[in-house]
Coordinates of C-alpha atoms in Angstrom, one line a residue:
Chain A
M1 CA 9.9 -39.6 -10.4
T2 CA 10.4 -41.8 -13.5
S3 CA 11.6 -39.8 -16.4
T4 CA 12.2 -40.8 -19.9
P5 CA 15.1 -39.2 -21.9
L6 CA 12.5 -37.3 -24.0
R7 CA 10.7 -36.0 -20.9
R8 CA 14.1 -34.9 -19.5
L9 CA 14.9 -33.1 -22.7
L10 CA 11.6 -31.4 -22.6
D11 CA 12.2 -30.4 -18.9
Y12 CA 15.6 -28.9 -19.8
T13 CA 14.3 -27.0 -22.7
V14 CA 11.4 -25.5 -20.8
L15 CA 13.7 -24.6 -17.9
S16 CA 16.4 -23.1 -20.1
V17 CA 13.9 -20.9 -22.1
L18 CA 12.3 -19.7 -18.9
A19 CA 15.6 -19.1 -17.2
F20 CA 16.9 -17.2 -20.2
V21 CA 13.8 -14.9 -20.2
F22 CA 14.1 -14.6 -16.5
V23 CA 17.7 -13.7 -16.4
L24 CA 17.5 -11.3 -19.3
P25 CA 17.3 -8.2 -17.2
V26 CA 20.4 -9.3 -15.3
L27 CA 22.3 -9.9 -18.6
Y28 CA 21.1 -6.5 -19.8
L29 CA 22.5 -4.9 -16.7
V30 CA 25.9 -6.7 -16.9
L31 CA 26.3 -6.3 -20.7
G32 CA 25.2 -2.7 -20.6
S33 CA 27.8 -1.9 -18.0
F34 CA 30.5 -2.8 -20.5
K35 CA 28.9 -1.0 -23.4
P36 CA 29.6 2.5 -24.6
S37 CA 26.8 4.7 -23.1
D38 CA 25.2 5.5 -26.4
Q39 CA 24.8 1.8 -27.1
V40 CA 23.0 1.0 -23.9
L41 CA 19.6 2.0 -25.4
S42 CA 20.1 0.4 -28.7
G43 CA 17.2 -2.1 -28.9
L44 CA 17.3 -5.7 -29.7
T45 CA 20.1 -5.5 -32.3
G46 CA 22.4 -3.8 -29.8
F47 CA 21.7 -6.2 -27.0
L48 CA 24.8 -8.2 -27.8
P49 CA 27.4 -5.5 -27.9
T50 CA 30.0 -5.2 -30.6
H51 CA 32.4 -3.4 -28.3
L52 CA 33.1 -4.2 -24.7
S53 CA 35.2 -2.1 -22.5
L54 CA 35.8 -1.1 -18.9
D55 CA 35.4 2.5 -19.7
N56 CA 32.2 2.9 -17.7
Y57 CA 33.8 1.4 -14.6
R58 CA 36.8 3.7 -15.0
A59 CA 34.5 6.6 -15.5
V60 CA 32.4 5.8 -12.4
L61 CA 35.6 5.4 -10.3
D62 CA 36.7 8.8 -11.6
A63 CA 33.4 10.5 -11.2
F64 CA 33.0 9.3 -7.6
D65 CA 36.3 10.4 -6.5
S66 CA 35.7 14.0 -5.5
D67 CA 34.1 15.9 -2.7
A68 CA 31.5 17.2 -5.1
T69 CA 30.0 13.9 -6.2
G70 CA 31.2 11.8 -3.2
Y71 CA 33.6 8.9 -3.1
L72 CA 32.5 5.5 -4.3
W73 CA 34.5 3.7 -1.5
R74 CA 32.6 5.8 1.0
F75 CA 29.1 4.8 -0.3
M76 CA 30.3 1.2 -0.5
G77 CA 31.8 1.5 3.0
V78 CA 28.6 3.0 4.5
S79 CA 26.6 0.1 3.1
L80 CA 29.0 -2.5 4.2
F81 CA 29.3 -1.0 7.6
L82 CA 25.6 -0.7 8.1
S83 CA 24.9 -4.2 6.9
T84 CA 27.6 -5.7 9.1
V85 CA 26.5 -3.9 12.2
V86 CA 22.8 -4.7 11.7
V87 CA 23.4 -8.3 10.8
L88 CA 25.9 -9.1 13.6
G89 CA 24.3 -6.9 16.2
G90 CA 20.9 -8.3 15.2
L91 CA 22.1 -11.9 15.5
V92 CA 23.3 -11.3 19.0
V93 CA 20.5 -9.2 20.3
N94 CA 17.6 -11.2 18.8
S95 CA 18.9 -14.7 19.5
M96 CA 19.6 -13.7 23.1
A97 CA 16.1 -12.4 23.4
A98 CA 14.5 -15.5 21.8
Y99 CA 16.5 -17.7 24.2
G100 CA 15.6 -15.6 27.2
L101 CA 12.0 -15.7 26.2
T102 CA 11.5 -19.3 25.3
R103 CA 14.1 -21.4 27.1
L104 CA 14.4 -19.7 30.5
R105 CA 11.3 -19.8 32.6
W106 CA 10.2 -16.8 34.5
R107 CA 6.9 -15.1 35.4
G108 CA 5.8 -12.6 32.8
Q109 CA 7.8 -14.4 30.1
G110 CA 4.7 -15.4 28.1
A111 CA 3.3 -11.9 28.2
V112 CA 6.5 -10.4 27.0
F113 CA 6.8 -12.9 24.2
T114 CA 3.2 -12.1 23.2
L115 CA 4.2 -8.4 23.1
V116 CA 7.1 -9.2 20.7
L117 CA 4.7 -11.1 18.5
L118 CA 2.3 -8.2 18.4
L119 CA 5.2 -5.8 17.5
M120 CA 5.9 -8.2 14.6
L121 CA 2.6 -7.0 13.1
V122 CA 3.9 -3.5 12.8
P123 CA 5.7 -3.1 9.5
F124 CA 8.6 -0.6 9.4
E125 CA 6.6 1.5 6.9
A126 CA 4.0 2.1 9.6
V127 CA 6.5 3.7 11.9
A128 CA 8.7 5.4 9.3
V129 CA 6.9 8.8 9.5
P130 CA 6.9 9.2 13.3
L131 CA 10.5 7.9 13.5
F132 CA 11.4 10.5 10.9
Y133 CA 9.7 13.2 13.0
L134 CA 11.2 11.9 16.4
F135 CA 14.7 11.6 15.1
N136 CA 14.8 14.6 12.8
D137 CA 17.8 16.1 14.6
Q138 CA 19.7 12.8 14.2
R139 CA 19.5 13.0 10.4
N140 CA 22.6 12.2 8.4
T141 CA 24.3 10.0 11.0
L142 CA 25.4 6.4 10.7
A143 CA 23.8 5.5 14.0
I144 CA 20.3 6.5 13.0
Q145 CA 20.6 4.2 10.0
A146 CA 21.6 1.2 12.0
V147 CA 20.3 1.3 15.6
P148 CA 16.5 1.2 14.8
F149 CA 17.1 -2.1 12.9
L150 CA 19.1 -4.1 15.4
A151 CA 16.1 -5.4 17.3
N152 CA 13.8 -7.2 15.0
A153 CA 10.6 -8.9 16.1
F154 CA 10.6 -11.2 13.2
S155 CA 14.1 -12.4 13.8
V156 CA 13.2 -13.0 17.5
Y157 CA 10.3 -15.1 16.2
Q158 CA 12.5 -17.1 13.8
F159 CA 15.1 -17.8 16.6
A160 CA 12.3 -18.7 19.0
T161 CA 10.7 -21.2 16.6
F162 CA 14.1 -22.9 16.2
F163 CA 15.1 -22.9 19.9
R164 CA 11.7 -24.4 20.9
A165 CA 12.4 -27.5 18.9
I166 CA 15.7 -28.2 20.7
P167 CA 15.2 -31.1 23.1
P168 CA 15.5 -29.7 26.7
S169 CA 17.6 -32.7 27.7
I170 CA 20.6 -31.2 25.9
E171 CA 20.6 -28.0 27.9
E172 CA 19.8 -29.8 31.1
A173 CA 22.9 -31.8 30.7
A174 CA 24.9 -28.6 30.5
R175 CA 23.1 -27.2 33.5
I176 CA 23.8 -30.3 35.6
D177 CA 27.4 -29.8 34.8
G178 CA 27.1 -26.4 36.3
A179 CA 26.8 -24.1 33.3
G180 CA 24.7 -21.0 33.9
P181 CA 22.1 -19.8 31.4
W182 CA 24.6 -17.6 29.5
R183 CA 27.2 -20.3 29.2
T184 CA 24.6 -22.8 28.2
F185 CA 23.4 -20.4 25.5
F186 CA 26.7 -19.4 24.0
A187 CA 28.5 -22.7 24.4
I188 CA 25.7 -25.2 23.7
V189 CA 22.7 -23.6 22.0
V190 CA 24.4 -21.2 19.6
P191 CA 26.8 -23.8 18.0
M192 CA 23.9 -26.2 17.3
S193 CA 21.7 -23.4 15.8
K194 CA 23.8 -22.6 12.8
P195 CA 20.9 -23.0 10.3
V196 CA 18.7 -20.4 12.0
F197 CA 21.6 -18.0 12.4
A198 CA 22.4 -18.4 8.7
S199 CA 18.8 -17.8 7.6
V200 CA 18.3 -14.8 9.8
A201 CA 21.6 -13.4 8.8
I202 CA 20.8 -13.8 5.1
L203 CA 17.4 -12.2 5.3
T204 CA 18.7 -9.3 7.5
F205 CA 21.6 -8.7 5.1
L206 CA 19.4 -8.6 2.0
T207 CA 16.9 -6.2 3.6
Q208 CA 19.6 -4.0 5.0
W209 CA 21.7 -3.9 1.8
G210 CA 18.7 -2.9 -0.2
S211 CA 17.3 -0.5 2.4
F212 CA 15.8 2.5 0.7
L213 CA 12.8 4.1 2.4
W214 CA 14.6 5.0 5.6
P215 CA 17.7 6.5 3.9
V216 CA 15.3 8.5 1.6
L217 CA 13.9 10.1 4.7
M218 CA 17.0 10.5 6.8
V219 CA 20.0 10.9 4.6
S220 CA 20.9 13.9 2.4
D221 CA 24.6 14.0 3.1
P222 CA 26.7 12.0 0.6
A223 CA 29.2 11.2 3.4
V224 CA 26.8 8.8 5.1
R225 CA 24.7 7.8 2.1
P226 CA 24.2 4.1 1.4
L227 CA 24.6 2.7 -2.1
P228 CA 21.0 2.1 -3.1
L229 CA 20.1 5.7 -2.3
E230 CA 23.1 7.0 -4.3
M231 CA 22.1 4.7 -7.1
S232 CA 18.7 6.4 -7.2
V233 CA 20.3 9.9 -7.0
F234 CA 22.8 9.0 -9.8
Q235 CA 20.2 7.7 -12.2
G236 CA 18.0 10.8 -11.6
Q237 CA 20.6 13.2 -12.8
Q238 CA 20.4 14.9 -16.1
P239 CA 21.8 14.0 -18.6
V240 CA 22.0 10.4 -17.6
D241 CA 25.0 8.4 -18.7
W242 CA 23.5 5.0 -18.9
G243 CA 26.7 3.0 -19.2
Q244 CA 27.9 4.5 -16.0
V245 CA 24.6 4.1 -14.2
L246 CA 24.7 0.4 -15.1
A247 CA 28.3 0.0 -14.0
F248 CA 27.3 1.6 -10.8
G249 CA 24.5 -0.8 -10.5
V250 CA 26.8 -3.8 -10.9
L251 CA 29.0 -2.4 -8.2
L252 CA 25.9 -2.1 -6.0
V253 CA 24.9 -5.7 -6.4
L254 CA 28.3 -7.3 -6.7
P255 CA 28.9 -7.8 -3.0
V256 CA 25.6 -9.6 -2.6
L257 CA 26.3 -11.7 -5.7
I258 CA 29.7 -12.7 -4.4
V259 CA 28.1 -13.8 -1.1
F260 CA 25.4 -15.5 -3.0
A261 CA 27.8 -17.4 -5.3
F262 CA 29.6 -18.8 -2.3
F263 CA 26.6 -19.6 -0.2
Q264 CA 23.9 -20.4 -2.8
R265 CA 22.8 -23.5 -1.0
W266 CA 22.6 -21.7 2.3
F267 CA 20.8 -18.8 0.8
V268 CA 18.1 -20.8 -0.8
Q269 CA 17.6 -23.2 2.1
G270 CA 17.9 -20.4 4.6
V271 CA 15.1 -18.4 3.0
A272 CA 12.9 -21.5 2.8
A273 CA 13.6 -22.6 6.3
S274 CA 12.7 -19.2 7.7
A275 CA 9.3 -19.2 6.1
V276 CA 7.9 -22.7 6.0
K277 CA 6.9 -22.8 9.6
G278 CA 4.6 -19.8 9.0
Chain B
M1 CA 21.0 -29.2 42.6
K2 CA 19.2 -32.5 42.5
T3 CA 16.2 -32.0 40.2
V4 CA 17.1 -29.6 37.5
E5 CA 14.0 -29.1 35.6
P6 CA 10.6 -31.0 35.4
A7 CA 11.2 -31.7 31.8
A8 CA 8.4 -34.3 31.6
A9 CA 5.8 -31.6 31.9
T10 CA 6.6 -30.3 28.4
P11 CA 7.8 -33.3 26.4
S12 CA 8.5 -31.6 23.2
G13 CA 9.8 -28.4 24.6
R14 CA 7.3 -26.5 22.4
H15 CA 4.6 -24.2 23.6
R16 CA 6.3 -24.0 26.9
S17 CA 5.2 -20.5 27.5
E18 CA 1.5 -21.3 27.0
G19 CA 1.6 -24.6 28.9
P20 CA 0.6 -25.1 32.5
P21 CA 3.2 -24.0 35.1
P22 CA 5.7 -26.6 36.0
R23 CA 4.6 -28.8 38.9
A24 CA 5.6 -27.6 42.3
T25 CA 8.5 -29.8 43.5
G26 CA 8.3 -28.9 47.1
P27 CA 9.9 -26.3 49.2
A28 CA 13.4 -27.8 48.9
R29 CA 13.6 -26.8 45.3
P30 CA 16.3 -24.2 44.7
P31 CA 15.2 -20.8 43.5
R32 CA 15.9 -21.7 39.9
R33 CA 13.0 -19.6 38.7
N34 CA 14.2 -16.4 40.3
R35 CA 17.7 -16.9 38.8
D36 CA 16.2 -17.5 35.4
R37 CA 14.0 -14.5 35.7
L38 CA 17.0 -12.2 36.1
H39 CA 18.9 -13.8 33.2
G40 CA 15.8 -14.1 31.1
L41 CA 15.2 -10.4 31.5
L42 CA 18.8 -9.5 31.0
M43 CA 19.0 -11.5 27.8
S44 CA 15.8 -10.1 26.4
A45 CA 16.5 -6.6 27.5
P46 CA 18.5 -5.2 24.5
A47 CA 16.0 -6.5 21.9
L48 CA 13.0 -5.4 24.0
V49 CA 14.4 -1.9 24.5
G50 CA 15.0 -1.6 20.8
L51 CA 11.6 -2.9 19.8
I52 CA 9.8 -0.6 22.3
A53 CA 11.9 2.4 21.4
F54 CA 11.8 2.0 17.6
V55 CA 8.5 0.2 17.0
G56 CA 6.2 0.5 20.0
V57 CA 6.7 4.1 20.9
P58 CA 6.8 5.4 17.3
F59 CA 3.7 3.5 16.5
V60 CA 1.8 5.0 19.4
Y61 CA 3.3 8.3 18.5
A62 CA 1.9 7.9 14.9
V63 CA -1.6 7.5 16.3
V64 CA -1.1 10.6 18.5
L65 CA 0.4 12.7 15.7
S66 CA -2.5 11.8 13.4
F67 CA -4.8 13.8 15.8
Y68 CA -2.7 16.9 15.5
N69 CA -1.9 19.5 12.9
V70 CA 1.9 19.1 12.9
R71 CA 4.2 20.6 10.3
L72 CA 7.9 19.9 10.1
G73 CA 10.0 23.0 10.4
S74 CA 7.0 25.2 11.1
P75 CA 7.4 27.8 13.9
L76 CA 3.8 27.2 14.9
A77 CA 3.2 24.7 17.7
P78 CA 1.2 21.6 16.9
T79 CA -2.5 22.1 17.4
F80 CA -5.0 19.4 18.4
F81 CA -7.0 18.5 15.3
G82 CA -9.3 15.7 16.4
V83 CA -10.2 13.5 13.5
E84 CA -9.8 16.3 11.1
Q85 CA -6.8 14.6 9.3
Y86 CA -8.9 11.5 8.8
R87 CA -11.9 13.5 7.7
R88 CA -9.8 15.4 5.1
L89 CA -8.2 12.2 4.0
F90 CA -11.5 10.8 3.0
T91 CA -13.6 13.9 2.1
D92 CA -11.4 16.9 1.2
P93 CA -11.3 16.7 -2.6
D94 CA -7.7 18.0 -2.8
L95 CA -6.4 15.3 -0.4
S96 CA -8.8 12.5 -0.8
G97 CA -8.3 12.3 -4.5
P98 CA -4.7 11.2 -4.5
F99 CA -5.2 9.2 -1.3
L100 CA -8.1 7.2 -2.5
R101 CA -6.3 6.7 -5.8
A102 CA -3.3 5.4 -3.8
L103 CA -5.6 3.0 -1.9
L104 CA -7.1 1.9 -5.2
N105 CA -3.6 1.4 -6.8
N106 CA -2.5 -0.6 -3.8
L107 CA -5.6 -2.8 -4.1
T108 CA -5.1 -3.2 -7.9
F109 CA -1.5 -4.1 -7.3
A110 CA -2.4 -6.7 -4.6
V111 CA -5.3 -8.2 -6.6
V112 CA -3.0 -8.8 -9.6
V113 CA 0.2 -9.6 -7.9
V114 CA -1.0 -12.1 -5.3
P115 CA -2.5 -14.7 -7.7
L116 CA 0.0 -14.0 -10.5
Q117 CA 3.1 -14.2 -8.3
T118 CA 1.8 -17.2 -6.3
G119 CA 0.8 -19.1 -9.4
L120 CA 4.0 -18.4 -11.1
A121 CA 6.0 -19.3 -8.0
L122 CA 4.1 -22.6 -7.8
A123 CA 4.6 -23.4 -11.4
L124 CA 8.4 -22.7 -11.1
A125 CA 8.6 -24.7 -7.9
I126 CA 6.9 -27.7 -9.5
L127 CA 9.2 -27.4 -12.5
L128 CA 12.2 -27.3 -10.3
N129 CA 11.2 -30.0 -7.9
R130 CA 12.8 -32.7 -10.0
K131 CA 15.9 -34.8 -9.8
L132 CA 17.7 -33.4 -12.8
K133 CA 21.4 -32.5 -13.2
A134 CA 22.0 -28.8 -12.8
I135 CA 18.7 -28.3 -11.1
G136 CA 20.5 -26.4 -8.4
L137 CA 21.8 -24.0 -11.0
F138 CA 18.3 -23.4 -12.3
R139 CA 17.0 -22.8 -8.8
S140 CA 19.7 -20.3 -8.2
L141 CA 18.9 -18.5 -11.5
F142 CA 15.3 -18.0 -10.6
F143 CA 16.2 -16.9 -7.1
L144 CA 18.8 -14.5 -8.4
P145 CA 16.6 -11.3 -8.7
V146 CA 15.7 -11.6 -5.0
V147 CA 19.1 -10.5 -4.0
F148 CA 18.8 -7.3 -6.2
P149 CA 18.0 -4.1 -4.3
M150 CA 14.7 -2.7 -5.6
A151 CA 16.4 0.6 -6.4
L152 CA 18.6 -1.2 -8.9
V153 CA 15.7 -3.3 -10.3
A154 CA 13.8 -0.2 -11.0
V155 CA 16.7 1.4 -13.0
V156 CA 17.3 -1.7 -15.1
W157 CA 13.6 -2.0 -15.9
R158 CA 13.4 1.7 -16.6
L159 CA 15.8 1.0 -19.5
I160 CA 14.0 -2.2 -20.7
L161 CA 10.7 -0.4 -20.7
A162 CA 12.2 2.9 -22.2
R163 CA 9.7 4.8 -24.3
S164 CA 12.0 5.2 -27.3
G165 CA 12.0 2.6 -30.0
D166 CA 15.5 1.6 -28.7
G167 CA 14.0 0.3 -25.5
L168 CA 14.5 -3.5 -25.3
L169 CA 10.8 -4.2 -25.1
N170 CA 9.7 -1.8 -27.8
S171 CA 12.5 -3.0 -30.1
A172 CA 11.6 -6.6 -29.5
L173 CA 7.9 -5.9 -30.2
H174 CA 8.9 -4.0 -33.3
T175 CA 10.8 -7.0 -34.6
V176 CA 8.1 -9.5 -33.7
S177 CA 5.3 -7.4 -35.3
L178 CA 7.4 -7.0 -38.4
G179 CA 7.7 -3.3 -38.0
N180 CA 4.1 -2.6 -37.1
W181 CA 4.9 -1.8 -33.5
G182 CA 6.1 1.7 -32.8
A183 CA 7.5 3.2 -29.7
F184 CA 5.3 3.1 -26.6
D185 CA 5.8 4.8 -23.3
W186 CA 5.2 1.9 -20.9
L187 CA 6.0 3.7 -17.7
G188 CA 4.5 7.1 -18.7
D189 CA 1.2 5.9 -20.0
G190 CA -1.5 5.7 -17.3
L191 CA -2.8 2.4 -18.6
T192 CA 0.5 0.5 -18.5
A193 CA 2.4 2.2 -15.7
M194 CA 0.9 0.0 -13.0
A195 CA 1.3 -3.0 -15.2
S196 CA 5.0 -2.2 -15.6
I197 CA 5.4 -1.9 -11.8
I198 CA 3.7 -5.2 -11.4
V199 CA 6.0 -6.9 -13.9
L200 CA 9.2 -5.7 -12.3
S201 CA 8.0 -6.4 -8.8
V202 CA 6.9 -10.0 -9.7
W203 CA 10.2 -10.5 -11.4
Q204 CA 12.1 -9.5 -8.4
G205 CA 10.0 -11.3 -5.8
V206 CA 8.8 -14.5 -7.4
G207 CA 12.0 -16.4 -6.5
F208 CA 11.4 -15.9 -2.8
Q209 CA 8.0 -17.4 -2.9
M210 CA 9.2 -20.2 -5.3
V211 CA 11.8 -21.3 -2.7
I212 CA 9.3 -21.4 0.1
L213 CA 6.9 -23.5 -2.1
L214 CA 9.8 -25.7 -3.2
A215 CA 10.5 -26.5 0.5
G216 CA 6.9 -27.3 1.0
L217 CA 6.8 -29.6 -2.0
Q218 CA 9.8 -31.5 -0.7
Q219 CA 8.0 -32.2 2.5
I220 CA 5.4 -34.3 0.7
P221 CA 6.3 -37.9 1.2
S222 CA 7.2 -39.6 -2.1
E223 CA 5.2 -42.7 -1.1
L224 CA 2.1 -40.6 -1.7
Y225 CA 3.1 -40.2 -5.3
E226 CA 4.0 -43.8 -5.6
A227 CA 0.6 -44.8 -4.3
A228 CA -1.1 -42.4 -6.7
R229 CA 0.8 -43.9 -9.6
L230 CA -0.2 -47.4 -8.6
D231 CA -3.7 -46.2 -8.7
R232 CA -3.0 -45.0 -12.2
A233 CA -3.5 -41.3 -11.3
S234 CA -2.6 -39.0 -14.2
R235 CA -0.1 -36.2 -13.7
W236 CA -3.0 -33.7 -13.3
Q237 CA -4.7 -36.0 -10.8
Q238 CA -1.5 -36.4 -8.8
F239 CA -1.2 -32.6 -8.8
R240 CA -4.8 -32.2 -7.7
H241 CA -5.0 -34.9 -5.1
V242 CA -1.4 -35.2 -3.8
T243 CA 0.5 -32.0 -4.5
L244 CA -2.2 -29.4 -3.7
P245 CA -3.4 -30.9 -0.4
G246 CA 0.2 -31.5 0.5
I247 CA 1.2 -27.8 0.2
R248 CA -2.1 -26.2 1.0
G249 CA -0.8 -24.6 4.2
T250 CA 2.4 -23.3 2.5
L251 CA 0.4 -22.0 -0.4
V252 CA -2.0 -20.1 1.8
F253 CA 0.9 -18.8 3.7
V254 CA 2.7 -17.6 0.6
A255 CA -0.4 -16.0 -0.9
L256 CA -1.1 -14.0 2.3
L257 CA 2.6 -13.1 2.8
T258 CA 2.5 -11.7 -0.7
S259 CA -0.6 -9.8 0.0
V260 CA 0.9 -8.1 3.1
L261 CA 4.2 -7.4 1.2
S262 CA 2.2 -6.0 -1.7
F263 CA 0.7 -3.4 0.5
R264 CA 4.1 -2.2 1.5
V265 CA 5.2 -1.5 -2.1
F266 CA 7.3 1.7 -2.2
D267 CA 10.9 1.6 -3.4
Q268 CA 10.3 1.0 -7.1
V269 CA 7.4 3.5 -7.3
Y270 CA 9.5 6.2 -5.6
V271 CA 12.6 5.6 -7.7
L272 CA 10.7 5.6 -11.0
V273 CA 8.4 8.5 -10.2
K274 CA 11.3 10.7 -9.0
G275 CA 13.7 9.9 -11.8
G276 CA 12.2 7.6 -14.4
G277 CA 9.2 9.3 -16.0
L278 CA 6.7 7.0 -14.3
D279 CA 3.0 8.1 -14.3
E280 CA 2.6 9.3 -10.7
D281 CA -1.1 9.2 -10.5
A282 CA -1.5 5.7 -11.8
T283 CA 1.1 4.2 -9.5
R284 CA 1.2 6.2 -6.3
T285 CA 0.7 3.8 -3.3
V286 CA -0.3 4.4 0.2
M287 CA 3.3 4.4 1.5
Y288 CA 4.4 6.7 -1.4
Q289 CA 1.6 9.0 -0.4
A290 CA 2.7 9.0 3.3
V291 CA 6.3 9.7 2.5
T292 CA 5.7 12.5 0.0
T293 CA 3.2 14.1 2.4
A294 CA 5.7 13.9 5.3
F295 CA 8.8 14.7 3.3
D296 CA 7.9 17.0 0.4
Q297 CA 4.9 18.7 2.1
N298 CA 6.3 18.6 5.7
N299 CA 2.8 17.6 6.8
I300 CA 3.5 15.2 9.6
G301 CA 0.0 15.0 11.0
Q302 CA -1.5 14.1 7.6
A303 CA 1.2 11.6 6.9
S304 CA 0.7 10.0 10.3
A305 CA -3.0 9.6 9.6
I306 CA -2.2 7.9 6.3
T307 CA 0.3 5.7 8.2
V308 CA -2.4 4.6 10.7
V309 CA -4.8 3.7 7.9
F310 CA -2.0 1.8 6.2
F311 CA -1.3 0.0 9.5
L312 CA -4.9 -1.0 10.0
I313 CA -5.1 -2.5 6.5
V314 CA -1.9 -4.5 7.1
V315 CA -3.2 -5.7 10.5
V316 CA -6.4 -6.9 9.0
L317 CA -4.5 -8.7 6.3
T318 CA -2.2 -10.3 8.8
L319 CA -5.0 -11.4 11.1
V320 CA -6.8 -13.0 8.2
Q321 CA -3.5 -14.7 7.3
R322 CA -3.0 -16.1 10.8
R323 CA -6.5 -17.3 11.0
V324 CA -6.5 -19.0 7.6
V325 CA -3.0 -20.5 8.0
R326 CA -3.9 -21.8 11.4
S327 CA -7.1 -23.4 10.3
G328 CA -5.3 -24.8 7.3
N329 CA -2.7 -26.4 9.4
E330 CA -5.3 -28.1 11.6
D331 CA -6.7 -30.1 8.8

C-alpha cells in the first residue's frame, strides 16, 4: 500500500493512542504491584506512583509461606504441572487420534470421526455439572484436574485438518521403505507438522493455565489448588490488601508472559492458523 | 508389497473419509486395510476413551439427571421427576425468575458483544494490516490481554471500576468533567453492571478475533487492491468491494464463534459476584446459574436441566454457524 510520510505519522499516532488505552489495565496491574497498598486505589493522580518498591512481592512470598495460607510455590507448581501434563499429553493423544482417523483407512473410520466432530459441539460447561456429580469422590486430586482435559475433540479436529493437507506421496514413500504406521507417524508426519503442534499447544496452554470453572467445582484444598482459583480466593478476603493482590496477579500471569515474549510470532500465527479454516 | 495405496483415487488427500472406497485392486492385494484398522483403532483409542468418558457419558448423564430430583449429599435416593425440573425452570416463580433473568442476561451480553467485538476486531485488524515498522509490536500489544486468565482480568477491572472516587475510571471522569462527576458504583449498579462485564470481556477477547481477521485479510491477493486502485476506487470503495468480500467467510466465522463463546461466559461473573460487589441479578448468566444451583444449593437435578437448556442453545448457535460458514465458503 502506498503511504505518504503524513499518512504513516497518522497511522502511528492512531495506533499508539489506541494501544496505550488498550494496555492501560496491564500497566495498572504492573505499576500497582509495586505501589504501597494504600496507593493502589488513588485515582488518576496516583496512577504514576511516587514510590516503587518490592514490598508487595516480599509480602506475598511471606504470606504464602505457611500451612495456613498455603505455599506460593505449591500453587505455581500445581498450575505448571497441570498445564504441562494437559498440553504434552493432549498433543500425543489428540495428534495420534487425528492421524489414525484421517490417514489410516479402516472400516468405521468415517463414523468414528463424525462422532468426534459431534462431541466437539459439547462445550465443557455443558458437562461440568454431571462430571462434578460423577467424580465427587475424586475431589481435591491432581488427576481429576488433568485427566478430563487430555482428550479434546477440537484439538483432534485441528490436527485432522492439518494432516489431511499433507500430500499422501510423502507417507507412501516411507511405507514403501517398510515403515509401519507408527513409525511413519512419529518419524515423518510429526516432524513436518510443527505449526499445528505449536498452535494446539498454545491454545491448550492458555485454556488450561486460566482454567477456573472446573477448579471452582472440584478443588477446596489449597494443596492442589491452581493459581487462578487462589487468585480469586485471595482477592475475596477481607480486608483486601490491593498491592499484594496485584503482585499475586503479576506472578499468576508472568509465566504466560515469558512464554509469550519468546514466542510472540508463534503465538499470534498459531492462534490465527488454528481458526482460519473454520 | 507392490502397490502400496491407490493414491490417485483421492488426489488431494482431503475428504478421504467421505470419498468413495478405494478401488479394489484384486485378490492379490495384501491385507493392508486390516493392518491399518488395528493401528488406526489403537492410535485413536486413548483420545476416544477420554472423549467418551469425559464428554459423551457425562453429557448423556446430564440429560438423565435432569429428569430426576437429585441432591448432593442428601441421604434420600434420587427420585424420578419427569419433566418437573424443566417445568419449574420455566414456570415456578422462585426458580424461573433468576433463570429467565440469566437467559436474558446471556442474550443481552451476546447481542452487544458479538457486533461490538467483531467490529472492533475488524477495525484493529485493518489498522494493523499495514507494512509499518514495529507493526509486530502493535499486534502483540493488542493480543496481550488474550493471555490473561479471566480470574485476573476480573480483579484488575474491579479496581479500575471501583466505586470510590479513587477508582481509575471515576477519577478520570472527575477530571474530565472538571469536578462535576462524583463516584459511581459501576459494578454494583444494576444498569451498568452488565456493561462493565461486557467492557472487560471485550477487552480480554478482542485480540483473539483480531488475529483471526488479520490472517483473513492477509489472504486477500494484493493484485485485487492494485486493480481497484487502477479503477480509482476510494479507500471506502476498496473496503466495500475488495476487503469485505475477501474476508466474508472469516468474518462470519468470527461473529458466530464469538456468539457461541459469549454464551459460555462464566469466570468473570463468578469472580466479581463472589468477591467484587458485582450486581448478581443484572449479571447472572446461565452457566453461573447452573454452577450455583449445583454447588451452593446442591441441587444436581435442577442444575442438569439448566445445563441441558444451555447445551441446546449452544447447539443451535453452532449449527447455524456451520450452515452460514459453509454457504459463505461456497460463494
